[in-house]
Amino acid sequence: MEKVHGHLVREYIVRLIKKKVSLKTPELQQNLANLISTHAYHLQSFCKEKGSKATWLDSALPKLAEIIRLQDSNGIKIEVAMLANTYPDMSKKHVAAILYIKGNLPNSEVRSILSILDVSTKSTTSCESLFSAIKIS
C-alpha cells in the first residue's frame, strides 16, 4: 500500500505542476490551496485506512498548498526550505514549477525564493524519494 500511496501523491504533484496554470490573484491561489488541502486530507485518510505506513508522504501536498496560499515572499522561502529539508530530492525546477502557479510573483522574487535551495541544509534522515521521479521539462 505504501507504493500506491507514493504513486498517488507523485501523480497529484505531476498533474498540479504540468498543467502550466498561472493564477494571478490571491483569491484564486487561496481557492486552489484549499482544494489541494482538501484532496490531501482525503488521500491521506484513504491511504491510512487501507494500511499505508508511508507517513513521510503526508506533509507533501499540504506544504505545496501552503506555498501556493502564501503571499509573503519570506513566508514562501520558509515553506520551501521546510519542504526541501523534508524532501531533499526536490530540485529548483520543481520549486519553479510550483511558483509558476503563483502568477503574481515577480521574477526577482522567484529567483530569491529559488536561492533558498542553495543555502538550505539538505536532510539526510529521509531515504525515501518523492520528487526525483517527477520529471520537469
Coordinates of C-alpha atoms in Angstrom, one line a residue, residues 1-59:
M1 CA 0.0 0.0 0.0
E2 CA 3.0 2.3 0.6
K3 CA 3.9 2.1 -3.1
V4 CA 0.3 3.0 -4.1
H5 CA 0.3 5.9 -1.6
G6 CA 3.6 7.2 -3.1
H7 CA 2.3 6.8 -6.6
L8 CA -0.9 8.8 -5.8
V9 CA 1.0 11.7 -4.2
R10 CA 3.5 11.8 -7.0
E11 CA 0.8 11.8 -9.7
Y12 CA -1.1 14.5 -7.9
I13 CA 2.1 16.7 -7.9
V14 CA 2.7 15.9 -11.6
R15 CA -0.8 16.9 -12.5
L16 CA -0.5 20.1 -10.5
I17 CA 2.7 21.3 -12.0
K18 CA 2.4 20.0 -15.5
K19 CA -0.9 22.0 -16.2
K20 CA 1.1 25.2 -16.6
V21 CA -1.7 27.1 -14.8
S22 CA -0.8 30.6 -13.6
L23 CA -3.2 32.1 -11.1
K24 CA -2.7 35.9 -10.9
T25 CA -4.9 36.8 -7.9
P26 CA -4.5 35.8 -4.3
E27 CA -8.2 34.7 -4.2
L28 CA -7.6 32.1 -7.0
Q29 CA -4.4 30.9 -5.3
Q30 CA -6.3 30.6 -2.0
N31 CA -9.0 28.6 -3.7
L32 CA -6.5 26.2 -5.3
A33 CA -4.6 25.8 -2.0
N34 CA -7.9 25.0 -0.2
L35 CA -8.7 22.4 -2.9
I36 CA -5.2 20.8 -2.6
S37 CA -5.5 20.7 1.2
T38 CA -8.9 19.0 1.0
H39 CA -7.6 16.5 -1.5
A40 CA -4.5 15.9 0.6
Y41 CA -6.7 15.1 3.7
H42 CA -8.9 12.7 1.7
L43 CA -5.9 11.0 0.1
Q44 CA -4.1 10.7 3.5
S45 CA -7.2 9.3 5.1
F46 CA -7.8 6.8 2.4
C47 CA -4.3 5.5 2.3
K48 CA -4.1 5.3 6.1
E49 CA -7.4 3.4 6.2
K50 CA -6.0 1.0 3.7
G51 CA -2.9 0.3 5.8
S52 CA -0.3 2.6 4.4
K53 CA 2.6 3.3 6.8
A54 CA 4.2 5.9 4.5
T55 CA 3.6 8.8 6.8
W56 CA 6.6 10.6 5.3
L57 CA 4.3 11.4 2.3
D58 CA 1.6 13.1 4.4
S59 CA 3.2 16.6 4.5

